[in-house]
Coordinates of C-alpha atoms in Angstrom, one line a residue:
X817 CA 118.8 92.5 95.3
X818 CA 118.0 96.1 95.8
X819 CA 114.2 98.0 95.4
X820 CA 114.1 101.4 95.1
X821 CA 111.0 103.2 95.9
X822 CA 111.1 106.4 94.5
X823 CA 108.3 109.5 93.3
X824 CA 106.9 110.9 96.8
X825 CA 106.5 114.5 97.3
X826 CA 104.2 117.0 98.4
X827 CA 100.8 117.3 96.9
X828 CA 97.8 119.3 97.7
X829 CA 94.7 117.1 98.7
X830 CA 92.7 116.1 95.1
X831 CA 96.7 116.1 93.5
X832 CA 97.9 113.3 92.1
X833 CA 101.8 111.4 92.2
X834 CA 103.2 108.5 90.4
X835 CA 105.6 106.3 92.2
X836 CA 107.8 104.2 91.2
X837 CA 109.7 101.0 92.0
X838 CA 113.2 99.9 90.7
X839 CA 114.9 96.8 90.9
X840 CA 117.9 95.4 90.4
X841 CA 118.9 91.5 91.2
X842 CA 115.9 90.5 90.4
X843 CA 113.0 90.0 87.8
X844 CA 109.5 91.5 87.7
X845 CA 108.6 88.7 85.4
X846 CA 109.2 86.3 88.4
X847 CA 108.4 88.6 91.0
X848 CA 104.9 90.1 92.3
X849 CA 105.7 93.6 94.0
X850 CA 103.2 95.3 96.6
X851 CA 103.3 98.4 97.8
X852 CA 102.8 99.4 101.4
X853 CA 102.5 102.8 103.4
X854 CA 103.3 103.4 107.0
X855 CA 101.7 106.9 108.4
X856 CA 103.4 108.1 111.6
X857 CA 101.7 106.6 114.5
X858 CA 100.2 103.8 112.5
X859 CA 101.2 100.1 111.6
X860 CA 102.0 99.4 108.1
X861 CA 99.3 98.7 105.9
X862 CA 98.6 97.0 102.6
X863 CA 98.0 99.6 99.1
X864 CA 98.2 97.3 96.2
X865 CA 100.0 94.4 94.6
X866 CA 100.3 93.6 90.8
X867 CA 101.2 90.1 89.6
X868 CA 104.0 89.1 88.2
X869 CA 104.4 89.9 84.6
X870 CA 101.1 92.3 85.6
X871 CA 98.2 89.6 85.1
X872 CA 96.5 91.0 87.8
X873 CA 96.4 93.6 90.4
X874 CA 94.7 94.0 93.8
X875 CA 93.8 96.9 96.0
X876 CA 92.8 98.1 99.4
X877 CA 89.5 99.3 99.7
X878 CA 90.9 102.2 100.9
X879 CA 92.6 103.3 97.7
X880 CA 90.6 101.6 95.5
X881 CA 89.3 103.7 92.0
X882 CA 92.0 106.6 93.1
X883 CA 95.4 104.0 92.8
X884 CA 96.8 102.1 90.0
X885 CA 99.7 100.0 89.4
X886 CA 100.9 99.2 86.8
X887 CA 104.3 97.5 85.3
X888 CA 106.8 97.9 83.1
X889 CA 109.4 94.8 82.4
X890 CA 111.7 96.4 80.0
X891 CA 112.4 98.6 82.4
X892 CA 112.3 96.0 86.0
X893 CA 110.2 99.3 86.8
X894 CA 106.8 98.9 88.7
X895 CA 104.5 102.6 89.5
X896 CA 102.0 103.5 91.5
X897 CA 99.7 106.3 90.1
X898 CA 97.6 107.9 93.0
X899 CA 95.0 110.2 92.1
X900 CA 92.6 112.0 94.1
X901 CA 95.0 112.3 97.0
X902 CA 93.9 113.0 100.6
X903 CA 95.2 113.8 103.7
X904 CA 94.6 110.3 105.1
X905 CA 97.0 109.0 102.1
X906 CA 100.2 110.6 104.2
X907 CA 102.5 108.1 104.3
X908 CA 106.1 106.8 104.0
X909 CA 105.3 104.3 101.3
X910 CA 107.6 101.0 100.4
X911 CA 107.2 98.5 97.5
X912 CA 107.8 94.9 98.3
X913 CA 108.5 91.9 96.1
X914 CA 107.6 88.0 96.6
X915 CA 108.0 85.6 93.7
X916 CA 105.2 84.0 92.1
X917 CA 102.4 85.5 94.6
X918 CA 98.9 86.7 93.0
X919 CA 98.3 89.9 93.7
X920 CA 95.2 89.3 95.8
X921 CA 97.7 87.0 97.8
X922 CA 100.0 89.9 98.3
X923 CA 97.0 91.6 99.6
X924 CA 96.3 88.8 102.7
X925 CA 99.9 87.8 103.4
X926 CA 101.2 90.0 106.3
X927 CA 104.7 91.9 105.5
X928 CA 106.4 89.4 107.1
X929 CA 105.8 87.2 104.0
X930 CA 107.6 89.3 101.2
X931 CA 111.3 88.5 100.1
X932 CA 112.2 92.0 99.5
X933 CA 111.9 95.2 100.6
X934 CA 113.1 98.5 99.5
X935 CA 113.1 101.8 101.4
X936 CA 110.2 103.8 101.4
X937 CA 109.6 107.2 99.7
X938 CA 107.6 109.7 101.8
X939 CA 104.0 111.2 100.4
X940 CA 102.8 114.5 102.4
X941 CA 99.4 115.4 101.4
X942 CA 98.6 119.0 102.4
X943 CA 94.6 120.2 103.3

């Protein structure tokens, strides 16, 4: 099973990215995938989870109305559009997958909890 977190970059503050989150070995259908964001210094913290087969997604308060994700099983392919970027958002950000979790589940169970993890994809956003 492999995740690949992909899409960061650097953005002015108010910019937007999209990022993305391929797998192979297993099924979106089956699996719920969150995605996380460690900023230096910090502990890793929850962004957003979407269901699996995307009946529902879940955000932190943080993020929410500026984040979306969003699902595509053709392509085993979940994203993460970010708009209105801010400083704060810096990160090193990771997707995570656990099977048959609701999102707002995803969102309470600590990062212990999740089956899979892939490697993170670093967002700068400049002032």
């Amino acid at each position: 099973v492999q995740l690949q977190a992909s899409g960061g970059g650097l953005v002015q503050a108010g910019g937007s990215l999209r990022l993305s989150c391929a797998a192979s070995g297993l099924t979106f259908s089956v699996y719920s995938v969150a995605w996380f964001r460690q900023a230096p210094g910090k502990e890793r913290e929850f962004v957003a989870a979407i269901s699996w087969s995307g009946g529902s997604t879940y955000y932190a308060d943080s993020v929410k109305g500026r984040v979306t994700a969003s699902g595509d099983n053709a392509k085993n392919t979940v994203y993460l559009q970010m708009l209105s970027l801010k400083p704060e958002d810096t990160a090193v950000y990771y997707c995570a997958a656990r099977v048959r979790t609701t999102a707002q589940a995803m969102g309470a169970l600590p990062s212990s909890a999740m089956n899979y993890w892939g490697k993170g994809t670093l967002v700068t956003v400049s002032s």
